[in-house]
Short mmCIF file of C-alpha atoms and ligand atoms in Angstrom, two decimals:
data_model
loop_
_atom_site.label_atom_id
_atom_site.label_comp_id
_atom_site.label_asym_id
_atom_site.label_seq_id
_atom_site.Cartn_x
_atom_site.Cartn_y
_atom_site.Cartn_z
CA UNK A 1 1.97 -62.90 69.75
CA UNK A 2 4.15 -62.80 66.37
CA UNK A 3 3.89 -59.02 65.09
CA UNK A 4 1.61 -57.48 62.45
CA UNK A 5 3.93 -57.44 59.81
CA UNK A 6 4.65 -61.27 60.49
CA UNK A 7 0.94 -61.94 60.55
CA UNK A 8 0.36 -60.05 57.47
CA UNK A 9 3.01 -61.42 55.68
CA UNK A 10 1.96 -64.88 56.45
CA UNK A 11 -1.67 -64.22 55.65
CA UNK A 12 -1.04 -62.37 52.40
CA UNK A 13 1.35 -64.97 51.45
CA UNK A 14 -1.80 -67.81 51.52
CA UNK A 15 -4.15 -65.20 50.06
CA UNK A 16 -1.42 -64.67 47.26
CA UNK A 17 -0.83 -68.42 46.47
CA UNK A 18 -5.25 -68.76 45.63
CA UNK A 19 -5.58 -65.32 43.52
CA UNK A 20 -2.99 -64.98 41.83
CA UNK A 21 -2.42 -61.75 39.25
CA UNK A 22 -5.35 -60.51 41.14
CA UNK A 23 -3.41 -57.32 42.15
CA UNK A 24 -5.94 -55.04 42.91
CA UNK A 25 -8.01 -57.54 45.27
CA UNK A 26 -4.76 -58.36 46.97
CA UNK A 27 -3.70 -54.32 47.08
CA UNK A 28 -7.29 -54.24 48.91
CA UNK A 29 -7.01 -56.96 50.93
CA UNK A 30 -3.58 -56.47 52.36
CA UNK A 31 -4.73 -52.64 53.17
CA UNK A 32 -7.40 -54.10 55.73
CA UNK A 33 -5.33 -56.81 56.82
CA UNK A 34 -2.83 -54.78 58.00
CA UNK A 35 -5.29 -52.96 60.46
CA UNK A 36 -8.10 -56.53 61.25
CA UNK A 37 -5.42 -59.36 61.92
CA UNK A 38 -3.94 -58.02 65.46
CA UNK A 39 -7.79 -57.58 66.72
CA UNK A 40 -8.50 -60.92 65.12
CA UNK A 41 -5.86 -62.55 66.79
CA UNK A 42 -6.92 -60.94 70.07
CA UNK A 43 -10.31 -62.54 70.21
CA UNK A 44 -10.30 -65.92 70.42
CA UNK A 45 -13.83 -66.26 68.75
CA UNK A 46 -13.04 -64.22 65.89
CA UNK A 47 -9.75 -66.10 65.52
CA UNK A 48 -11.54 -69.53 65.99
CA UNK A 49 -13.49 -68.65 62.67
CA UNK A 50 -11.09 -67.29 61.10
CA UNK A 51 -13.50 -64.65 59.93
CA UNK A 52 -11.10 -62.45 57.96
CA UNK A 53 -10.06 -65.26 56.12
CA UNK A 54 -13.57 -66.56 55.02
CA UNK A 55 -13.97 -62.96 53.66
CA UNK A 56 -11.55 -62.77 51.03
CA UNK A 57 -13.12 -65.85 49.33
CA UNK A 58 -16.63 -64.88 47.54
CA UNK A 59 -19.49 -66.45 48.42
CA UNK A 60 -19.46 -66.89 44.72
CA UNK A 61 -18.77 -65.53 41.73
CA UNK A 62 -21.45 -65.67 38.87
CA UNK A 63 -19.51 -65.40 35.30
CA UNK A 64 -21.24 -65.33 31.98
CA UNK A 65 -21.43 -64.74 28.39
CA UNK A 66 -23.14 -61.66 27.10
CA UNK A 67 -24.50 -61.23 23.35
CA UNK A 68 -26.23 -58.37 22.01
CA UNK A 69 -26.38 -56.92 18.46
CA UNK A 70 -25.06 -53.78 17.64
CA UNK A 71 -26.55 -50.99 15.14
CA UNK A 72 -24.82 -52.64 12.12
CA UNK A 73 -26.20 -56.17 12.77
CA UNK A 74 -23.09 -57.30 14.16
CA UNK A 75 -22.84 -59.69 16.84
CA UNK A 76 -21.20 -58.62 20.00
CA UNK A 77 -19.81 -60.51 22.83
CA UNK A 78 -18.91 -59.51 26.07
CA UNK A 79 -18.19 -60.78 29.81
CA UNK A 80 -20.80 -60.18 32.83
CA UNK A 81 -19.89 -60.97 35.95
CA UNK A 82 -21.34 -60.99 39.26
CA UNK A 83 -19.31 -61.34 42.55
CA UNK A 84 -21.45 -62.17 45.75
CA UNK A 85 -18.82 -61.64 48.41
CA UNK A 86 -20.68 -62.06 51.74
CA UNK A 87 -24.32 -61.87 53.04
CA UNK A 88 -23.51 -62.34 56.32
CA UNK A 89 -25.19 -58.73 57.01
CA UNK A 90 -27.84 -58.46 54.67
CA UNK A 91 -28.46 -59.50 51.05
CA UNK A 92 -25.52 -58.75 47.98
CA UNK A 93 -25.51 -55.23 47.59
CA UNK A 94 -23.11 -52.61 45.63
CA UNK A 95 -23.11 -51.28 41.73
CA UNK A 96 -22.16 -52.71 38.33
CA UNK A 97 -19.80 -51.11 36.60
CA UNK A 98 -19.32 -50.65 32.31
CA UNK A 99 -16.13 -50.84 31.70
CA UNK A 100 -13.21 -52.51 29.58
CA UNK A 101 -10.93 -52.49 32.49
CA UNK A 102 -13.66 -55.22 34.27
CA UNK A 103 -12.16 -58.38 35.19
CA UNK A 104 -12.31 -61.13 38.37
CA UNK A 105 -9.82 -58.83 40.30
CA UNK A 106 -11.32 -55.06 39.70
CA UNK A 107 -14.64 -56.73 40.81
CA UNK A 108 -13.46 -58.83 43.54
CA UNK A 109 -12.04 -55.62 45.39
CA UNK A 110 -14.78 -53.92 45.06
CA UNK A 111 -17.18 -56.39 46.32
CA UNK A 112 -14.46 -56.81 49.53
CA UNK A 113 -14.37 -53.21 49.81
CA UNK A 114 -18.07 -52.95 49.73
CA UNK A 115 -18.66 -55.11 52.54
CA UNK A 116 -17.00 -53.32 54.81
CA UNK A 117 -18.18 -50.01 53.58
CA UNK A 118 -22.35 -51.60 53.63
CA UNK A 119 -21.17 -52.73 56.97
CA UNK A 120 -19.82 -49.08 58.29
CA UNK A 121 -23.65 -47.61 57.20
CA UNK A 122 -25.08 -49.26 60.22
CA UNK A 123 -28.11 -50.57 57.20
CA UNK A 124 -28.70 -54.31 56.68
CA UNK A 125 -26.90 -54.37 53.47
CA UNK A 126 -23.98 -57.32 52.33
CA UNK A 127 -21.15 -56.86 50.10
CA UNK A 128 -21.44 -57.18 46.15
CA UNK A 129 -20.23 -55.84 42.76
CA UNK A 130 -20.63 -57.14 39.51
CA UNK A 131 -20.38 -55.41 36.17
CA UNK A 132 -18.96 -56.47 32.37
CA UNK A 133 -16.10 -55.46 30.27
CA UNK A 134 -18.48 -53.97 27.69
CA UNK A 135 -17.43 -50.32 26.78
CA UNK A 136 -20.11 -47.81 26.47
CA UNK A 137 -18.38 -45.33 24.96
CA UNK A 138 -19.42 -44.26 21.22
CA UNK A 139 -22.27 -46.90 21.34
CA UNK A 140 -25.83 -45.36 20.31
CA UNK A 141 -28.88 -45.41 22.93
CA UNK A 142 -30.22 -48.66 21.40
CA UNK A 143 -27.03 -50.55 21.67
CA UNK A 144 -26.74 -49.48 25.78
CA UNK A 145 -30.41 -50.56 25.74
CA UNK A 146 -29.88 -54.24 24.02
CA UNK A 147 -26.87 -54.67 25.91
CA UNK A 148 -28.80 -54.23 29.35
CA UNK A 149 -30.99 -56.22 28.47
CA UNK A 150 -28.98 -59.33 26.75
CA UNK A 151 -26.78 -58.60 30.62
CA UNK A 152 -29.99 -58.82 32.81
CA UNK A 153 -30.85 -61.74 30.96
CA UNK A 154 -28.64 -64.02 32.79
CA UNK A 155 -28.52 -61.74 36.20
CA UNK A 156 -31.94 -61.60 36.60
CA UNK A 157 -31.84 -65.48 37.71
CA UNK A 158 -29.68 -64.17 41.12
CA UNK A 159 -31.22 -60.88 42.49
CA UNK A 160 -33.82 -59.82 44.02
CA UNK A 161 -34.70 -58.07 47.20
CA UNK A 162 -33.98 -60.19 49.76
CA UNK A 163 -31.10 -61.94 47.66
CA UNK A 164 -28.79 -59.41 45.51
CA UNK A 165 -29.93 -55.94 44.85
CA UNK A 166 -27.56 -54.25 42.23
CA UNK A 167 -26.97 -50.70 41.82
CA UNK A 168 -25.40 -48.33 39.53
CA UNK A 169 -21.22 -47.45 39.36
CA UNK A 170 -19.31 -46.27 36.41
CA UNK A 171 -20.75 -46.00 33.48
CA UNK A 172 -24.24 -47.28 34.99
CA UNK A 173 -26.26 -44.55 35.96
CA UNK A 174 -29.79 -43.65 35.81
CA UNK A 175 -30.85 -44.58 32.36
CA UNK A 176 -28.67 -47.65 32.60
CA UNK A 177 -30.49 -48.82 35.38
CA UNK A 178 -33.59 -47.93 33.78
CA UNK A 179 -32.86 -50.45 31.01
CA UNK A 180 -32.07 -52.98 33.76
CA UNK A 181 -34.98 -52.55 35.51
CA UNK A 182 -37.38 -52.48 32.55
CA UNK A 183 -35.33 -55.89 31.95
CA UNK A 184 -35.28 -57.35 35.24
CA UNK A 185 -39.06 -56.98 35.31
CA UNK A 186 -40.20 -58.57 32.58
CA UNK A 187 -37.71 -61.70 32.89
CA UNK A 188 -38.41 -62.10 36.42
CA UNK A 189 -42.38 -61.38 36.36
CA UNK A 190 -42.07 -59.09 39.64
CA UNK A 191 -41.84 -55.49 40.79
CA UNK A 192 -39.97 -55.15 43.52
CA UNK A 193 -37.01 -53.14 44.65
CA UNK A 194 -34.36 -55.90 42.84
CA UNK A 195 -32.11 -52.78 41.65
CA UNK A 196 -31.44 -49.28 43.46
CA UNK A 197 -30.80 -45.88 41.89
CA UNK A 198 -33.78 -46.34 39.79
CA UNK A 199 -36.19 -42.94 38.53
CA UNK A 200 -38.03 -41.65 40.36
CA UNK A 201 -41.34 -42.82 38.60
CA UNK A 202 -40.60 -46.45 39.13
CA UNK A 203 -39.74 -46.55 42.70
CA UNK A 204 -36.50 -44.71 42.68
CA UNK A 205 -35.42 -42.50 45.54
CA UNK A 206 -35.02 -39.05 45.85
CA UNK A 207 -31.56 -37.51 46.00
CA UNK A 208 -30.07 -41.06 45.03
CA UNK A 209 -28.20 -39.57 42.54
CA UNK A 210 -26.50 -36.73 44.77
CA UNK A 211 -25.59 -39.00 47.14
CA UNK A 212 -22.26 -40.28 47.03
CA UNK A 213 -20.94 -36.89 46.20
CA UNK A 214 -22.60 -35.16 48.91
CA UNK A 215 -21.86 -37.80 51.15
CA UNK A 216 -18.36 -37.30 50.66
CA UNK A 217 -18.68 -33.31 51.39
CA UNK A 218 -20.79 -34.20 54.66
CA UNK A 219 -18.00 -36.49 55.70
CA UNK A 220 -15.47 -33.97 54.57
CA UNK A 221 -17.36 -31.27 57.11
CA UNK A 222 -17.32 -33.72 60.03
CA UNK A 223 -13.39 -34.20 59.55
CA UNK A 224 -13.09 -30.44 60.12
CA UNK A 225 -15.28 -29.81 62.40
CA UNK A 226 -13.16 -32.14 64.83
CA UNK A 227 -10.85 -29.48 64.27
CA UNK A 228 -12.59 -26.41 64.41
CA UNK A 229 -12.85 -25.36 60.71
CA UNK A 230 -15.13 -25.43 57.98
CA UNK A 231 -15.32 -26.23 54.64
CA UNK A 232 -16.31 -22.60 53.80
CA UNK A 233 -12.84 -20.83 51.98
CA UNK A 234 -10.53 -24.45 51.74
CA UNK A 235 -8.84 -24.80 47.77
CA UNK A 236 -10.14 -28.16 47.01
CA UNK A 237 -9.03 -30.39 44.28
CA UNK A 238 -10.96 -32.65 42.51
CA UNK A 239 -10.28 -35.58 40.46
CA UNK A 240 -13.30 -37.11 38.04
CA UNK A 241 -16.32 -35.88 35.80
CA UNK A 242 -18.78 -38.28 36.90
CA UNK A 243 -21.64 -39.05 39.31
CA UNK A 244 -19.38 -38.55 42.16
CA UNK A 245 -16.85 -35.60 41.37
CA UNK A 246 -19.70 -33.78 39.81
CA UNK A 247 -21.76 -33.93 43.13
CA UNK A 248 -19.08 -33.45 44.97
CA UNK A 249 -17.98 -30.33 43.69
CA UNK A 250 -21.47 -28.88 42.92
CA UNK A 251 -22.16 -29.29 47.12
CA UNK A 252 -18.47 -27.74 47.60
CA UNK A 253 -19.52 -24.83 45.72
CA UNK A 254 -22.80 -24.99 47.36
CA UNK A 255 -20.88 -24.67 50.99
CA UNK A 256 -18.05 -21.95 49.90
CA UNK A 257 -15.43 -23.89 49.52
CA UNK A 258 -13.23 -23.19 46.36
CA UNK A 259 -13.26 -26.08 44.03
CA UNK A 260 -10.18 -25.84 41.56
CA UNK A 261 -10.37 -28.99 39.41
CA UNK A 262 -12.31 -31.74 37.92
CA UNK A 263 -10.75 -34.32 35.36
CA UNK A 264 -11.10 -37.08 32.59
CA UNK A 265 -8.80 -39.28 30.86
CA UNK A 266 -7.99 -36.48 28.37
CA UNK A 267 -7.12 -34.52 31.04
CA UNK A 268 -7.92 -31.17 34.11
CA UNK A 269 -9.77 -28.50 33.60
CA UNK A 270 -8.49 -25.88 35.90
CA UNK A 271 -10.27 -23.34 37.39
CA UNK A 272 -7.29 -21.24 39.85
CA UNK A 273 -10.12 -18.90 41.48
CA UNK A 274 -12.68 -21.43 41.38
CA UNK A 275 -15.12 -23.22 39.56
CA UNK A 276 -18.73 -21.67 39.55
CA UNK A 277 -22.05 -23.05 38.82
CA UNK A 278 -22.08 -21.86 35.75
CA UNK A 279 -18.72 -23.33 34.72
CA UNK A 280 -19.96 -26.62 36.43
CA UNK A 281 -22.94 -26.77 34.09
CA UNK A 282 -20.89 -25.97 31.15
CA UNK A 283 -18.54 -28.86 31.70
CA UNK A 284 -21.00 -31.55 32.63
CA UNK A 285 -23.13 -30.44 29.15
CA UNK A 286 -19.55 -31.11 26.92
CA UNK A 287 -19.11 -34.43 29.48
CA UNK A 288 -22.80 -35.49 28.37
CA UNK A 289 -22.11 -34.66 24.73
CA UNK A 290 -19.19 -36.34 24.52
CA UNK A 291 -17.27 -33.42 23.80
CA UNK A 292 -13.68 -31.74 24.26
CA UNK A 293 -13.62 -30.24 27.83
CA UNK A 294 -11.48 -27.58 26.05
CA UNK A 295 -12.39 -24.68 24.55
CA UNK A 296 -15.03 -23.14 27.77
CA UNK A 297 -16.15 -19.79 26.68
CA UNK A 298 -13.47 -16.58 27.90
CA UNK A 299 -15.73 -15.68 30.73
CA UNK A 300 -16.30 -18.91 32.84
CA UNK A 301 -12.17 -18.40 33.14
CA UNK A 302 -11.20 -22.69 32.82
CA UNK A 303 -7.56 -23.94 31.59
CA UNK A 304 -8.07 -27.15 29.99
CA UNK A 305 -4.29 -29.18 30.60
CA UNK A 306 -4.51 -32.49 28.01
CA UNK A 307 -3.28 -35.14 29.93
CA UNK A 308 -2.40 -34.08 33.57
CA UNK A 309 -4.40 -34.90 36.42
CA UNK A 310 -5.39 -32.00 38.96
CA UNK A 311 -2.60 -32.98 42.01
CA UNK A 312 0.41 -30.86 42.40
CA UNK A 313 -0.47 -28.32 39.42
CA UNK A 314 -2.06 -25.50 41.83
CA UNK A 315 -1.95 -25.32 46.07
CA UNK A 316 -5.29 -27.27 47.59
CA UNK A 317 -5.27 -28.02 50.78
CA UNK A 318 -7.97 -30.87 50.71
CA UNK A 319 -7.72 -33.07 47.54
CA UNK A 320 -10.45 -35.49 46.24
CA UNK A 321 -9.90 -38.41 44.50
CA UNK A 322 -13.18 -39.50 42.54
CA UNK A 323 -12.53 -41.25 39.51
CA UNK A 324 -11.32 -44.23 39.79
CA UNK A 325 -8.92 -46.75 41.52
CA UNK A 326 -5.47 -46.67 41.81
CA UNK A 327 -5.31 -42.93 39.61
CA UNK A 328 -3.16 -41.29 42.29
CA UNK A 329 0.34 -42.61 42.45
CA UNK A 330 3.25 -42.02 44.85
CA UNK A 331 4.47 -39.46 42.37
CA UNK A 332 1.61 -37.28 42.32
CA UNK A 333 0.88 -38.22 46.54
CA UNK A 334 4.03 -36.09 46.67
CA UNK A 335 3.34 -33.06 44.02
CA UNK A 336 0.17 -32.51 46.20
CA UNK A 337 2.09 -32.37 49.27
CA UNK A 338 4.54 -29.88 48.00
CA UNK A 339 1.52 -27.56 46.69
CA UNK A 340 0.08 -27.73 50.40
CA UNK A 341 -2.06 -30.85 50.63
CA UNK A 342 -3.54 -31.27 54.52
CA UNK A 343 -6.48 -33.22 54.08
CA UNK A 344 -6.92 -35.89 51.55
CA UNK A 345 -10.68 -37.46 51.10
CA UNK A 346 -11.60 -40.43 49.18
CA UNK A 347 -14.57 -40.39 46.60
CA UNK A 348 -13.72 -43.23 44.75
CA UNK A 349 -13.39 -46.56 45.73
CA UNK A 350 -9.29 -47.57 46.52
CA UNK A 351 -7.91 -44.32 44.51
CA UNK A 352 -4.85 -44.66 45.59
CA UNK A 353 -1.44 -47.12 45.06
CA UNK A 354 0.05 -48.31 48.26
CA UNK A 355 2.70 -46.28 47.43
CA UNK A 356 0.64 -42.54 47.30
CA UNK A 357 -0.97 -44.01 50.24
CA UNK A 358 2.25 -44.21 52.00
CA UNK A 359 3.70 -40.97 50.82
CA UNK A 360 0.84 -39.46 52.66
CA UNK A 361 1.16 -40.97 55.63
CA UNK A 362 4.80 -40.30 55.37
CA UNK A 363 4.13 -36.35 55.16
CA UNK A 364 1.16 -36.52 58.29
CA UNK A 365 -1.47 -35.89 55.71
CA UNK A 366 -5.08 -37.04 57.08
CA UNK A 367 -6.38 -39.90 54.87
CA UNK A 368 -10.43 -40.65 55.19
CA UNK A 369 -10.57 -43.99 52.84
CA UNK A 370 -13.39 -44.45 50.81
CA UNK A 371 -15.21 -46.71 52.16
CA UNK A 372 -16.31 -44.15 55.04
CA UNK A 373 -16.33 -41.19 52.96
CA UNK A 374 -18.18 -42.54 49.88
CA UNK A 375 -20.82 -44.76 52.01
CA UNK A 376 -23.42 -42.14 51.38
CA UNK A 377 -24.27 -43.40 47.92
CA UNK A 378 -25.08 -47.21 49.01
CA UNK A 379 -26.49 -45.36 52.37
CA UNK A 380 -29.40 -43.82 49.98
CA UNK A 381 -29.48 -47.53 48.42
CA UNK A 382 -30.47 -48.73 51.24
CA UNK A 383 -33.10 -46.08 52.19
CA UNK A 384 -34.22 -47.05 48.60
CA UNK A 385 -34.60 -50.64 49.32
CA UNK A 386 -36.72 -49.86 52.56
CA UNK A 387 -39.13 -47.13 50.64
CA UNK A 388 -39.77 -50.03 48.21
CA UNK A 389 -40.32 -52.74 50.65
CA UNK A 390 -42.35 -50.18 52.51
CA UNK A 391 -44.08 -48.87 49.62
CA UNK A 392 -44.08 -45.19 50.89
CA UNK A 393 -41.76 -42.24 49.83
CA UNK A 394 -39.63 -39.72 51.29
CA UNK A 395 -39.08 -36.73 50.61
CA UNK A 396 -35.84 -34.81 49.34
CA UNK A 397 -35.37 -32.95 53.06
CA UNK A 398 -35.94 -36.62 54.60
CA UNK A 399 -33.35 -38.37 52.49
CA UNK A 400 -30.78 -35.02 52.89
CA UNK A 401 -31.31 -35.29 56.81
CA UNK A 402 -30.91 -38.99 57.09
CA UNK A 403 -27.39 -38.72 54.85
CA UNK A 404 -26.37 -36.07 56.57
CA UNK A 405 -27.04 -38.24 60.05
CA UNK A 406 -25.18 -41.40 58.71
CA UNK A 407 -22.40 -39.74 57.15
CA UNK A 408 -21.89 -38.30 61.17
CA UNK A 409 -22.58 -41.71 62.63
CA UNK A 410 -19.98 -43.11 59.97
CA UNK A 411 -17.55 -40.29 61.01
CA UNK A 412 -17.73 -41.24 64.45
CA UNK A 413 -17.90 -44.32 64.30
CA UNK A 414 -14.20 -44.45 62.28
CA UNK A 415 -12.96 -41.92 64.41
CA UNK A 416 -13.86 -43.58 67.81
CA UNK A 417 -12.03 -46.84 66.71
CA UNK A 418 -9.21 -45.30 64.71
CA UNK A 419 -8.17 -43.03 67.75
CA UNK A 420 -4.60 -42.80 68.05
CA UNK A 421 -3.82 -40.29 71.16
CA UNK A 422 -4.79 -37.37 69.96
CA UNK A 423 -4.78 -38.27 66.04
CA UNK A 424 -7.26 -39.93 64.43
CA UNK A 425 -6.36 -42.82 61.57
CA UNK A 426 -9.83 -42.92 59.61
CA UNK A 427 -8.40 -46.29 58.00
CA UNK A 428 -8.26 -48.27 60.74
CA UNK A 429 -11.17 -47.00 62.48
CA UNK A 430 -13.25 -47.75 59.80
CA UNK A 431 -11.63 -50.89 58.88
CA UNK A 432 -11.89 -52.27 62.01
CA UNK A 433 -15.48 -50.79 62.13
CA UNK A 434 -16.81 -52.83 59.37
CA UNK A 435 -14.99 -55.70 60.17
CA UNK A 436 -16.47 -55.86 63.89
CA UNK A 437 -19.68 -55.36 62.43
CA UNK A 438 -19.68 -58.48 59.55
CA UNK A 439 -17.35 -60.67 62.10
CA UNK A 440 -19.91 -61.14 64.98
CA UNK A 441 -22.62 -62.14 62.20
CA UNK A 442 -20.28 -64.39 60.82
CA UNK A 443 -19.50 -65.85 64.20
CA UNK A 444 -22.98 -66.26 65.47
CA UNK A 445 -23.76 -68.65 62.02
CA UNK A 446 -21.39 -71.18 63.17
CA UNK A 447 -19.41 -73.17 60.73
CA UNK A 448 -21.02 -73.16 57.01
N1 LIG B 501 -21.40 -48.28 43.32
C1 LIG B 501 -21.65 -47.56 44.53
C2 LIG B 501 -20.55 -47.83 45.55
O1 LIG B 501 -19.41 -47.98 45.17
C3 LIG B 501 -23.06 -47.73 45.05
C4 LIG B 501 -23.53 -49.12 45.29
C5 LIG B 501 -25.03 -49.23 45.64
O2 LIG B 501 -25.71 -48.22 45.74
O3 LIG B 501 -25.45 -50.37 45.82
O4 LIG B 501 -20.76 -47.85 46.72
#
């Protein structure tokens, strides 16, 4: 059998030729590749299909126009996009995102990723994204509001439960999705659970919004435990001042540990003997004001940096990633090693270059990808989907219990396949997870 850098070379050299300047959807492709070819070449019916193949192309890709009128009567156009990667599993599921960095690439990774992460849950759910290039930032309420709805205006025509069920990601959070829904409904004539991460008074589910950054603490505990420790006492370092690092670092705090960052792009607020709840709150109340992180009162004892990020500038011995892709690069892989990184935990979705990626595994630092660690969020999603479909709720201790269950079954599940004597590579376990999972469905369809 040729080896697995021949294989991957000649795969991502065909992959390459069809998408070209798609570099983060080949960066995320090649990154599973290099750890699904060698078992796809071992099984003949996997290799037959030539599953992994089929799943870098898109079911397909829905691409429109958006126009909406802003406060001053002016017409505004923007780009909506939804990818439908593979349903093989379950309907199109995963977020839209707000942002001007949205394009074919951004949202074809994330829909790849997404399918193997939906996959790794163990729920029925396929692999999505979709999103627009539309930048939220400085618009009023009204123009968020006309925007959703001029976007769900086209969308509306391909979701719905048992089709594509869209969610929230950056800049799309609760009263996003509000505005979506409210839209949704009234083009399509139906309530039903076509979007998750919706309130709470309109069949939303509890502790949606906690999710994804608890998820990632839960999955940060199980990683320890394997070895003994706790989470209780460990410097952590957090990246991000959204849904995720917010969550995240509120549920550190909650279980001891000693939380010593979170970020934006103007900068890291540092906080050497830890952030509190009180400093927590005081930093997501300038985030939601749209105000300088700078400036915290003497007493909640914060060190705004402009324009650093969190890795290297203090000793952590777990760092979290949870802003955004590709924020952590080989340079600051290797200032967080020298200030004592061990553990390194993905909350966002592909944080990393291949190059920070490598500098860790170069230095033995443990790596738990995203796509395990930050499951939790879609996890809930899919809990969501079911207490619609079901038409019953559950409550807050339910939902905790059963994230707290799958972010185990996730953990174990990545660490059963990824063993490696008496290591464990979280990667490949949980690539190889997902893939398993999505390949026999993909299999058992035949050719279509
Ligand atoms: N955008 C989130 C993610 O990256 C959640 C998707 C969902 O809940 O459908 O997984």
């Amino acid at each position: 059998m040729a080896s697995r850098e021949t294989l991957v070379a000649e795969f991502m050299e065909r992959v390459a030729a069809r998408n070209t300047g798609q570099d983060e959807f080949l960066q995320a492709v090649e990154e599973v590749a290099c750890d699904v070819l060698t078992i796809e070449k071992a099984n003949s019916a996997y290799a037959q299909a030539h599953v992994f193949e089929r799943l870098t192309e898109p079911d397909r890709i829905i691409g429109f126009r958006v126009v909406w009128e802003d406060d001053a009567g002016q017409l505004q156009i923007n780009r909506g996009w939804r990818v439908q990667m593979s349903n093989a599993i379950g309907p199109y599921k995963g977020g839209l995102r707000f942002h001007p960095s949205v394009n074919p690439s951004v949202l074809k990774f994330l829909a790849f990723e997404q399918t193997f992460k939906n996959a790794l849950t163990g729920l029925p759910l396929g692999g999505g994204k979709g999103g627009s290039d539309f930048d939220p930032s400085g618009r009023s309420d009204r123009e968020i509001m006309r925007f959703c709805q001029a976007f769900m205006g086209e969308l509306a025509h391909h979701i719905g439960p048992d089709q594509d069920v869209p969610a929230g990601d950056i800049n799309v959070g609760t009263r996003e999705i509000g505005y979506l829904f409210g839209a949704y409904k009234k083009f399509a004539q139906r309530f039903h659970g076509a979007l998750t991460g919706k309130g709470g008074s309109f069949g939303g589910s509890k502790m949606r919004v906690e999710a994804t950054g608890y998820g990632v603490l839960y999955f940060t505990a199980c990683v320890l435990m394997r070895r003994d420790q706790q989470i209780e006492g460990k410097r952590i370092a957090i990246s991000g001042m959204g849904n995720v690092a917010t969550h995240a670092a509120e549920k550190a705090i909650s279980m001891g540990a000693t939380v010593i960052s979170l970020s934006d792009s103007s900068g890291v607020v540092l906080a050497e003997d830890g952030l509190t709840s009180e400093s927590l709150e005081w930093l997501r109340g300038q985030k939601a004001a749209g105000a300088s992180l700078d400036g915290a009162p003497a007493h909640l004892k914060l060190d705004f940096r402009e324009g650093l990020k969190p890795w290297g500038l203090t000793d952590a011995e777990i760092a979290m990633p949870c802003a955004t892709q590709n924020e952590m690069n080989e340079d600051d892989a290797k200032n967080a090693v020298e200030s004592g990184l061990k553990l390194l935990v993905e909350g966002a979705n592909m944080p990393l270059t291949s190059g920070a990626a490598q500098a860790l595994q170069d230095a033995g630092v443990t790596y738990a990808p995203g796509k395990a660690t930050n499951a939790g969020g879609v996890a809930i999603s899919g809990l969501e989907m079911s207490q619609n479909s079901y038409r019953r709720f559950l409550t807050s201790e339910e939902v905790d219990a059963a994230l707290k269950d799958i972010m185990q079954r996730i953990h174990d599940t990545a660490a059963a396949e990824g063993r490696d004597g008496d290591q464990i590579n979280y990667r490949r376990g949980a690539n190889i997870a997902g893939y398993r999972r999505v390949a026999d469905a993909v299999c058992a369809y035949g050719v279509l």
